[in-house]
mmCIF file of N, CA and C in Angstrom:
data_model
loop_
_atom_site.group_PDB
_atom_site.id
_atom_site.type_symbol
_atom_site.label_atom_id
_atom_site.label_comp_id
_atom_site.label_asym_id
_atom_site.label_seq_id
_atom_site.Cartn_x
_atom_site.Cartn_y
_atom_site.Cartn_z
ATOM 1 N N UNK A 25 6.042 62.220 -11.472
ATOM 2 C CA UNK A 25 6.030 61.492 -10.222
ATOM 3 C C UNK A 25 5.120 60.254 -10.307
ATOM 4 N N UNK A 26 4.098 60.346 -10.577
ATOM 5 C CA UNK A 26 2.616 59.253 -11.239
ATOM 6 C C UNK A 26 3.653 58.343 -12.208
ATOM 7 N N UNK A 27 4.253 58.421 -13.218
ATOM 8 C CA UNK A 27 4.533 57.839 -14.324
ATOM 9 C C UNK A 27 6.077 56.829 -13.148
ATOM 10 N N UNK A 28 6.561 57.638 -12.378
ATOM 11 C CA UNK A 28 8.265 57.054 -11.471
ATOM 12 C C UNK A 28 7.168 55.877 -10.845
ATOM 13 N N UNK A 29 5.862 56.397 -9.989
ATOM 14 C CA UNK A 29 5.705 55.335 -9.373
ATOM 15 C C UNK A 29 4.951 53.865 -9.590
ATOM 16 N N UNK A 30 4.547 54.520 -11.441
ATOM 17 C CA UNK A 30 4.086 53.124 -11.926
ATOM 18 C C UNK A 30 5.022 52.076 -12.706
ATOM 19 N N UNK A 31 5.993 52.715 -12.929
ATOM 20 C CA UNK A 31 7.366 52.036 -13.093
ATOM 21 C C UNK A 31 8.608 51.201 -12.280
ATOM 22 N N UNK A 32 7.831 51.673 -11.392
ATOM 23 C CA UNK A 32 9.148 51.113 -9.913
ATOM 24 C C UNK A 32 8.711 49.195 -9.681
ATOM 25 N N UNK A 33 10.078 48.781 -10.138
ATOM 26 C CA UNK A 33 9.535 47.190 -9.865
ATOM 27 C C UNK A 33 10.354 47.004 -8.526
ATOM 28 N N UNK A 34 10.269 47.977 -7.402
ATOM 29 C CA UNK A 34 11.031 47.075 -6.038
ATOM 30 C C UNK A 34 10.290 46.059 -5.114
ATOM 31 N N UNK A 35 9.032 46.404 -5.395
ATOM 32 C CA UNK A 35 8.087 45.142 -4.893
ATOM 33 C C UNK A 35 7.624 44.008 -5.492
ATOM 34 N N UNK A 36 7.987 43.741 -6.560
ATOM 35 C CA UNK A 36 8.014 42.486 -7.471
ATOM 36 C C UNK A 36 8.129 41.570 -6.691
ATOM 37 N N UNK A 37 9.199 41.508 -6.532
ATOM 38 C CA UNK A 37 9.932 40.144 -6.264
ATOM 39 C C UNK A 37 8.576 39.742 -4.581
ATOM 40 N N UNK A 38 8.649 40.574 -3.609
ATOM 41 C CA UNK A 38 8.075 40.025 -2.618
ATOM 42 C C UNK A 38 6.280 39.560 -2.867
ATOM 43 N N UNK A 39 6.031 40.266 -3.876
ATOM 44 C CA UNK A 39 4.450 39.898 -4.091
ATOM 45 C C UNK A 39 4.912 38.478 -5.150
ATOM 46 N N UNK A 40 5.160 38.477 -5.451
ATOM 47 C CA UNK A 40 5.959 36.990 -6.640
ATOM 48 C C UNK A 40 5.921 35.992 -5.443
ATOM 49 N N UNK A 41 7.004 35.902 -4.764
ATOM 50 C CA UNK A 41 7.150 34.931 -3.677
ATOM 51 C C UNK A 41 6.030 35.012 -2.466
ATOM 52 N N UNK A 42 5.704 36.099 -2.295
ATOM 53 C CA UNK A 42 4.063 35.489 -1.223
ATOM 54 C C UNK A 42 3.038 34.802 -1.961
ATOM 55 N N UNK A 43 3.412 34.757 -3.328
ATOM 56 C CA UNK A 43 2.133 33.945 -3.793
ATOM 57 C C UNK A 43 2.781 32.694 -4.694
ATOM 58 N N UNK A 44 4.389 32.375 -4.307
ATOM 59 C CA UNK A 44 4.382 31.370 -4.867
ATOM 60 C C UNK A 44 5.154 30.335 -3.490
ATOM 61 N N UNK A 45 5.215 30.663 -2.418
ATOM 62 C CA UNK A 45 5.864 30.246 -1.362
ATOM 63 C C UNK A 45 4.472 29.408 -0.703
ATOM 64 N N UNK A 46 3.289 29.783 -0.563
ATOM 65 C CA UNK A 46 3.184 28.609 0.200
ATOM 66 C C UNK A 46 2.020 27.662 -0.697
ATOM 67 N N UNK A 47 2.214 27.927 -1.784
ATOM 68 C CA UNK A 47 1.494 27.357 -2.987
ATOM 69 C C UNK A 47 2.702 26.065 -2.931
ATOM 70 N N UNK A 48 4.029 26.137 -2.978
ATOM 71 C CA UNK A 48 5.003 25.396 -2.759
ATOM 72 C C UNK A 48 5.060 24.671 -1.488
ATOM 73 N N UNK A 49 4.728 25.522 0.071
ATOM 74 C CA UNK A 49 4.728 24.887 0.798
ATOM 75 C C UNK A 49 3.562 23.395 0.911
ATOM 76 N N UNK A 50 2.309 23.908 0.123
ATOM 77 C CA UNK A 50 1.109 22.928 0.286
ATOM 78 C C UNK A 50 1.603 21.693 -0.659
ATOM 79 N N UNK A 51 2.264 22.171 -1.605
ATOM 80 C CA UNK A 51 2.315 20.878 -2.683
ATOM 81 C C UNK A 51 3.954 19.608 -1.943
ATOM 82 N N UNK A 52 4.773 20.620 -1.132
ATOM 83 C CA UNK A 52 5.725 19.950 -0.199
ATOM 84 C C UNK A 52 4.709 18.867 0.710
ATOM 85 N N UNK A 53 3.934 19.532 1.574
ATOM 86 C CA UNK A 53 2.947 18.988 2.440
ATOM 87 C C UNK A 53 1.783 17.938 1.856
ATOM 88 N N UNK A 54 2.010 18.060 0.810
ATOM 89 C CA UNK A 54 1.138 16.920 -0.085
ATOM 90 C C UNK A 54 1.756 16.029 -0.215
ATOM 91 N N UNK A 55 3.252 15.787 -0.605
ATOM 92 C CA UNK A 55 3.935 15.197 -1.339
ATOM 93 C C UNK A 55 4.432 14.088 -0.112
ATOM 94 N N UNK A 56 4.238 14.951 0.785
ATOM 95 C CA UNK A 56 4.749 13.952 2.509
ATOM 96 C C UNK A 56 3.569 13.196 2.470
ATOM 97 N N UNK A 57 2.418 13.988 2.674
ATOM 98 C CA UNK A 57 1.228 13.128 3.289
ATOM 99 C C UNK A 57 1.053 11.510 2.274
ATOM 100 N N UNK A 58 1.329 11.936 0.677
ATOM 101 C CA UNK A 58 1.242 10.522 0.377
ATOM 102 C C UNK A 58 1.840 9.967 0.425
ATOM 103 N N UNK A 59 3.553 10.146 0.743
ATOM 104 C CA UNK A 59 4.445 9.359 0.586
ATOM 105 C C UNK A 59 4.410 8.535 2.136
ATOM 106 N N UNK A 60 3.971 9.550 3.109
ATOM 107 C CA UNK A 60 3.817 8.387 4.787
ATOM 108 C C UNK A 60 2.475 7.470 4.167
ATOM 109 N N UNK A 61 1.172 7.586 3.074
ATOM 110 C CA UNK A 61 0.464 6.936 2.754
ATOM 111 C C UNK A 61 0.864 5.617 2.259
ATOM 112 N N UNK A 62 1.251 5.530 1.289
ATOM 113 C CA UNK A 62 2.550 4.597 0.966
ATOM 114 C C UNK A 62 3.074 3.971 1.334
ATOM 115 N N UNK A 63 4.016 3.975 2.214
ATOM 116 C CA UNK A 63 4.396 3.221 3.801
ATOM 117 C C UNK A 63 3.611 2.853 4.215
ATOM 118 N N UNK A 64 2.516 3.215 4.770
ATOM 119 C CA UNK A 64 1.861 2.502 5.282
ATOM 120 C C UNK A 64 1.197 1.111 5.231
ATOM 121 N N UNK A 65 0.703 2.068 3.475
ATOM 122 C CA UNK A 65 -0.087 0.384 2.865
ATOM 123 C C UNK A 65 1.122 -0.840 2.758
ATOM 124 N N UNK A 66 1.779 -0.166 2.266
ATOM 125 C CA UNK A 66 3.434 -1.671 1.711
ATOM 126 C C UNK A 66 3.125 -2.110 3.232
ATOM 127 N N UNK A 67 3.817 -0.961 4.423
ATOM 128 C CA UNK A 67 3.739 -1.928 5.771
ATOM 129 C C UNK A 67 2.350 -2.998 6.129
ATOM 130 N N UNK A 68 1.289 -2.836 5.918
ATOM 131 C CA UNK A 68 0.086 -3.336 5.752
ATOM 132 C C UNK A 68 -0.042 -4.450 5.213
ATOM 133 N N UNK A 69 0.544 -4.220 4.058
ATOM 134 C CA UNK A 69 0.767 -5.437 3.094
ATOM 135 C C UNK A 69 1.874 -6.503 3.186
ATOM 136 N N UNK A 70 3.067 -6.100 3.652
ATOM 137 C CA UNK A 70 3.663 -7.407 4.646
ATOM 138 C C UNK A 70 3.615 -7.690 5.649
ATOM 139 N N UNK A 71 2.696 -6.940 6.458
ATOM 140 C CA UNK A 71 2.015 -7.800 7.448
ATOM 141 C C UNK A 71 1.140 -8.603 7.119
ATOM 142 N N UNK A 72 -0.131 -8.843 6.273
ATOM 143 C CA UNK A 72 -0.666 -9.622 5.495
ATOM 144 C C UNK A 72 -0.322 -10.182 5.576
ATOM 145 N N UNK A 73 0.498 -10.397 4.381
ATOM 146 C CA UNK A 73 1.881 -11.268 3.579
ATOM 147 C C UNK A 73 2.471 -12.342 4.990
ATOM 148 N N UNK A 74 2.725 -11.741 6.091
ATOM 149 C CA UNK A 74 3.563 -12.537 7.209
ATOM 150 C C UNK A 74 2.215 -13.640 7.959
ATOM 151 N N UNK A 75 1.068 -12.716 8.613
ATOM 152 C CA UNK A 75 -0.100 -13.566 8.927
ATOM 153 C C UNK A 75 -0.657 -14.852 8.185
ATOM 154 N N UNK A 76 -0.611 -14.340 6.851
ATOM 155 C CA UNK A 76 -0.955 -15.653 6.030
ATOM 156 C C UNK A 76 -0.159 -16.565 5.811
ATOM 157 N N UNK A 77 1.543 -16.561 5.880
ATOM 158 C CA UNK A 77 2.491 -17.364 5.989
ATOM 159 C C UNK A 77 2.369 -17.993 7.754
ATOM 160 N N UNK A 78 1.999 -17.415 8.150
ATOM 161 C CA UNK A 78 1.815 -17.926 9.814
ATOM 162 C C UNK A 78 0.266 -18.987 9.727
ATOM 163 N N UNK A 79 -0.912 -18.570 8.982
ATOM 164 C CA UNK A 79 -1.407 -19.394 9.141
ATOM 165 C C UNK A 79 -1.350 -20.615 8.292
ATOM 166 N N UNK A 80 -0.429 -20.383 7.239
ATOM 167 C CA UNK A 80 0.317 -21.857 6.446
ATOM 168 C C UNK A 80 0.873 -22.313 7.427
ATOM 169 N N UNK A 81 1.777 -22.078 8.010
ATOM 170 C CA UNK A 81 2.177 -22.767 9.659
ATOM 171 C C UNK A 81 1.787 -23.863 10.080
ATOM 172 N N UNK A 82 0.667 -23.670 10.881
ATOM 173 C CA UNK A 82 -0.358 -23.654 11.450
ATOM 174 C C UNK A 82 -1.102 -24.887 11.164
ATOM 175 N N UNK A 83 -1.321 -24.563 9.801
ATOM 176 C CA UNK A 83 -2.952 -25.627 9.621
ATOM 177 C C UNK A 83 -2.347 -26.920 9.088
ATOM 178 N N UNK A 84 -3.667 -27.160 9.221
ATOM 179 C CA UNK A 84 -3.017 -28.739 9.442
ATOM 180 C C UNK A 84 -3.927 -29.616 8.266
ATOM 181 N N UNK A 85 -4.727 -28.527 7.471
ATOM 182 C CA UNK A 85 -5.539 -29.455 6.195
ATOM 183 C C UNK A 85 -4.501 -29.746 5.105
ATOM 184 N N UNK A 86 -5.112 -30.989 4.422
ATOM 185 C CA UNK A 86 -4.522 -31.226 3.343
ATOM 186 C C UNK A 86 -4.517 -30.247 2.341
ATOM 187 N N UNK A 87 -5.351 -29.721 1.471
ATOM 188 C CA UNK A 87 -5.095 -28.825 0.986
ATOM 189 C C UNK A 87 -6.542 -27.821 1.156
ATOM 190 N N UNK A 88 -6.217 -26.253 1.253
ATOM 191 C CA UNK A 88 -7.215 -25.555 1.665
ATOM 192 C C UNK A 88 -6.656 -23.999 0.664
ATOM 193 N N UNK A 89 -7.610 -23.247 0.272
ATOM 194 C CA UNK A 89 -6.993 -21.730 0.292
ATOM 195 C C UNK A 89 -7.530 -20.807 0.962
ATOM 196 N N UNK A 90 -6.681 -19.888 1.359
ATOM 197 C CA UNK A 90 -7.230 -18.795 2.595
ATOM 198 C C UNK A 90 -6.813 -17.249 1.588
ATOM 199 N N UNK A 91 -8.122 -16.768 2.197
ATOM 200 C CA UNK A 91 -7.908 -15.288 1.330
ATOM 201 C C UNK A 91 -8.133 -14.610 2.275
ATOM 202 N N UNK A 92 -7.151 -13.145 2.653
ATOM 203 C CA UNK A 92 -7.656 -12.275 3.685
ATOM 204 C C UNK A 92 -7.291 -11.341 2.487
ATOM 205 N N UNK A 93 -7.968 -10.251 3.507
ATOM 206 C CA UNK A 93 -8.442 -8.350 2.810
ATOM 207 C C UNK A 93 -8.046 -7.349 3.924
ATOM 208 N N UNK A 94 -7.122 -6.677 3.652
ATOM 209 C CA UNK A 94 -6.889 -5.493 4.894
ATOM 210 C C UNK A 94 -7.477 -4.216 4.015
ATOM 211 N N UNK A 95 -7.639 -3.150 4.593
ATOM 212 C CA UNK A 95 -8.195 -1.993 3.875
ATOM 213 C C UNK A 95 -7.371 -0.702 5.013
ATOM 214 N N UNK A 96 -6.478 -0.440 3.978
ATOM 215 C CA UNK A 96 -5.246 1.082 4.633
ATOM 216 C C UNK A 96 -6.470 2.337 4.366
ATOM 217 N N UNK A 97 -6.334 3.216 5.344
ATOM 218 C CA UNK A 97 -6.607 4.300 4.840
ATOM 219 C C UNK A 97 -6.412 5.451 5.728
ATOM 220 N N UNK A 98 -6.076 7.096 5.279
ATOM 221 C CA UNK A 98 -5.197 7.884 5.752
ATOM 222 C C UNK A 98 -5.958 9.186 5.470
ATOM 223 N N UNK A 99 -6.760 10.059 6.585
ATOM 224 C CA UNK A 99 -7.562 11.116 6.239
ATOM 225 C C UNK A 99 -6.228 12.158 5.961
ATOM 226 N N UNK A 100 -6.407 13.079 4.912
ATOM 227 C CA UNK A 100 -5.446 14.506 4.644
ATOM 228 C C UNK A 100 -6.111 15.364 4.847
ATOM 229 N N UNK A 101 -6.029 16.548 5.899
ATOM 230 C CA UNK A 101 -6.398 17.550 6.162
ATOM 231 C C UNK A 101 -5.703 18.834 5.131
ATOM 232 N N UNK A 102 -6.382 19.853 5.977
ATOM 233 C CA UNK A 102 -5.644 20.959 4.859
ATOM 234 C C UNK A 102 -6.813 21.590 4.132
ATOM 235 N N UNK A 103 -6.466 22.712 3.194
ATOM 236 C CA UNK A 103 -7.771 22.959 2.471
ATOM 237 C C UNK A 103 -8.725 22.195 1.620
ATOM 238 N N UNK A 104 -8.143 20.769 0.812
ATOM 239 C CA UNK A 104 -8.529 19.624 0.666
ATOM 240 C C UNK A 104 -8.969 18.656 1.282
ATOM 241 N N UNK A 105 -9.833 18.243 1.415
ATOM 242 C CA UNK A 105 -10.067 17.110 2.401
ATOM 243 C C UNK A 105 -10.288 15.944 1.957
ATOM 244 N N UNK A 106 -9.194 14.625 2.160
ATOM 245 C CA UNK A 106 -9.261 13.427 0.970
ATOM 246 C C UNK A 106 -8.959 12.373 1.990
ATOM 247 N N UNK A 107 -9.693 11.853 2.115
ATOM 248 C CA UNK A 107 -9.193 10.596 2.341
ATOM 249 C C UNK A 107 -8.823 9.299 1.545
ATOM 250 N N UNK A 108 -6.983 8.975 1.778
ATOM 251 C CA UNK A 108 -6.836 7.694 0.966
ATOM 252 C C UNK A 108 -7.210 6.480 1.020
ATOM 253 N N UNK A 109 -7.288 5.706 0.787
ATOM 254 C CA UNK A 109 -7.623 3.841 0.608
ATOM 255 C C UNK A 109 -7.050 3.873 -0.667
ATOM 256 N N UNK A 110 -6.508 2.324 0.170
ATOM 257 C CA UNK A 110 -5.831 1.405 -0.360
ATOM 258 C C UNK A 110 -6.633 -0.254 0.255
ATOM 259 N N UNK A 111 -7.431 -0.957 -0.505
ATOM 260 C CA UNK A 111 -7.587 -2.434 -0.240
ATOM 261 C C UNK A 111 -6.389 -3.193 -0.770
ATOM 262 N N UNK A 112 -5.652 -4.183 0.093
ATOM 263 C CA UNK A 112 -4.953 -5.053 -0.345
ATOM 264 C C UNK A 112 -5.440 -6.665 0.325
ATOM 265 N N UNK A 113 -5.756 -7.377 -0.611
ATOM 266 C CA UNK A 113 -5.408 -8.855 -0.843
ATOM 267 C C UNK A 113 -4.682 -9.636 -0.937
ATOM 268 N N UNK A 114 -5.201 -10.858 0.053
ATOM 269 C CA UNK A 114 -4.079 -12.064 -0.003
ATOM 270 C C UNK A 114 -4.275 -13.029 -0.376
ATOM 271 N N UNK A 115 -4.057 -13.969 -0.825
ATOM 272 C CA UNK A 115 -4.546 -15.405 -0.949
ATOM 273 C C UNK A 115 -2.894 -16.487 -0.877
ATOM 274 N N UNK A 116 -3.319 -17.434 -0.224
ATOM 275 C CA UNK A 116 -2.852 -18.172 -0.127
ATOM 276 C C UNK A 116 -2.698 -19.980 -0.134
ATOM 277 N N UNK A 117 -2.138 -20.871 -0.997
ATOM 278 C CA UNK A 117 -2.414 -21.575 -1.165
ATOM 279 C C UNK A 117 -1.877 -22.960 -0.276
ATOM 280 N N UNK A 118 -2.508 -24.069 0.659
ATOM 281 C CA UNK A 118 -1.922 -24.307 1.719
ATOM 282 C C UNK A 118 -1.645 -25.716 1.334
ATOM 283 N N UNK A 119 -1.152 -26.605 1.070
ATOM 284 C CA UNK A 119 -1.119 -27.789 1.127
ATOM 285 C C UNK A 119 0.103 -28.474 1.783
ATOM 286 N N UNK A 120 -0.074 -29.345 2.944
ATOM 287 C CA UNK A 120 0.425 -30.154 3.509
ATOM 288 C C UNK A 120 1.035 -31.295 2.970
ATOM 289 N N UNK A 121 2.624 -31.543 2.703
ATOM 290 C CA UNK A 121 2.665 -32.430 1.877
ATOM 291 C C UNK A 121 2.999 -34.024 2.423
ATOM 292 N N UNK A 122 3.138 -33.629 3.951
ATOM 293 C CA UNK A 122 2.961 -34.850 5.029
ATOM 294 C C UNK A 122 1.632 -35.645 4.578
ATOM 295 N N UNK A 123 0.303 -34.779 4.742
ATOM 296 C CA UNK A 123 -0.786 -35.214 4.921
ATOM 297 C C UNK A 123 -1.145 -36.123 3.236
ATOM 298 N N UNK A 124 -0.667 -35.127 2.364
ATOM 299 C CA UNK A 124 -0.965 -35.906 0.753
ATOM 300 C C UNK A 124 -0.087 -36.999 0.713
ATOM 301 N N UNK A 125 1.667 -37.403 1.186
ATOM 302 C CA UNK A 125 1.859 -38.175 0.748
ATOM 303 C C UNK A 125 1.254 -39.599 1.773
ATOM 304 N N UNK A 126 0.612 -39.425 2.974
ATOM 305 C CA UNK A 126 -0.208 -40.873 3.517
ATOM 306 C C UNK A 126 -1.349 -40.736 2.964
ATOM 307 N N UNK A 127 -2.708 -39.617 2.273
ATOM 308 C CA UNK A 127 -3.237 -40.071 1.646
ATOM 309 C C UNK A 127 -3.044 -40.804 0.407
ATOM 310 N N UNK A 128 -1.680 -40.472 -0.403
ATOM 311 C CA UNK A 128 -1.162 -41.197 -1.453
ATOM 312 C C UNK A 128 -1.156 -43.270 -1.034
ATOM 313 N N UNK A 129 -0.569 -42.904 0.203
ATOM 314 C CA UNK A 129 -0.138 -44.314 0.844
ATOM 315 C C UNK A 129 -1.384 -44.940 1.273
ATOM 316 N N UNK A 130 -2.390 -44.364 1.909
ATOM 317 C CA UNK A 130 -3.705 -45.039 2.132
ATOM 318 C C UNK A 130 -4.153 -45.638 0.331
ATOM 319 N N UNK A 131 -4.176 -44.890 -0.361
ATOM 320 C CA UNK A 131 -4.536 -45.298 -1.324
ATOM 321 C C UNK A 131 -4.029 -46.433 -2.076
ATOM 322 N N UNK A 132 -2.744 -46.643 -1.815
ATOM 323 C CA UNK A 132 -1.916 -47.514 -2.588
ATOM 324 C C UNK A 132 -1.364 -47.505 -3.776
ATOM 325 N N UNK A 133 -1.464 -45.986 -3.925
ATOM 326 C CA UNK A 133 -0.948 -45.809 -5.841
ATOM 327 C C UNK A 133 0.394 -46.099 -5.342
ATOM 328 N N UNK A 134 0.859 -46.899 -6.992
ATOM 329 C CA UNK A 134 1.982 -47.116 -7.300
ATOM 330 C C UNK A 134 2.030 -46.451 -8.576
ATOM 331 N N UNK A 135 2.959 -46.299 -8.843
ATOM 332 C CA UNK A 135 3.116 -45.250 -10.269
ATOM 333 C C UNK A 135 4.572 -45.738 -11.139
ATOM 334 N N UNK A 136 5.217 -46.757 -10.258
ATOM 335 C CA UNK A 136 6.336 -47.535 -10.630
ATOM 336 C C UNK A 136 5.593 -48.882 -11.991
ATOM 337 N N UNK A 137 4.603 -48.879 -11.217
ATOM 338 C CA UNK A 137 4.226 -50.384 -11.921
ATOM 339 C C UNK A 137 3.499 -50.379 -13.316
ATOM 340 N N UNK A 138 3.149 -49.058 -13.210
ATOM 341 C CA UNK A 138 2.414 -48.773 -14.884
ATOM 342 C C UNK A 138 3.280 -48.299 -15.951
#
């Protein structure tokens, strides 16, 4: 009877899957949390990307460069506790080509004549 009941595999399978089911569920729940992380920053980052094209717009110097810095970041709860960052950078280079070609003309270069 001792020897039948150390042989019996009918509970296998459910002790197998309680310990591999939510070991699976956490690494599912991981796999979301960075991937909405992700999104986020890209979204972050063409917004950037759009602000700094708005303030090329805008300005009105001859030539200038503008650098902005956003900084994403996304606390993960859970038995881990991590918070992501992401810094993203912009730079942008602005030149007005109204404004250079009358400083050209104030100046009087000719470039025909040489």
């Amino acid at each position: 009877m001792v020897r039948k009941m150390l042989f019996n595999k009918k509970g296998d399978q459910i002790i197998d899957a309680s310990i591999v089911i939510p070991i699976f569920i956490l690494i599912v729940s991981a796999l979301i949390s960075v991937c909405a992380f992700s999104f986020s920053a890209l979204r972050n980052q063409a917004d950037l990307h759009d602000d700094l094209i708005k303030e090329m717009n805008k300005s009105s110097a001859v030539f200038t460069i503008k650098n902005k810095t956003i900084e994403t970041s996304n606390k993960i709860g859970g038995i881990f506790r991590v918070i992501l960052k992401k810094k993203s950078q912009g730079r942008i280079y602005i030149m007005s080509q109204s404004e250079i070609i009358r400083v050209g003309e104030m100046l009087e270069l000719d470039y025909e004549d040489e």
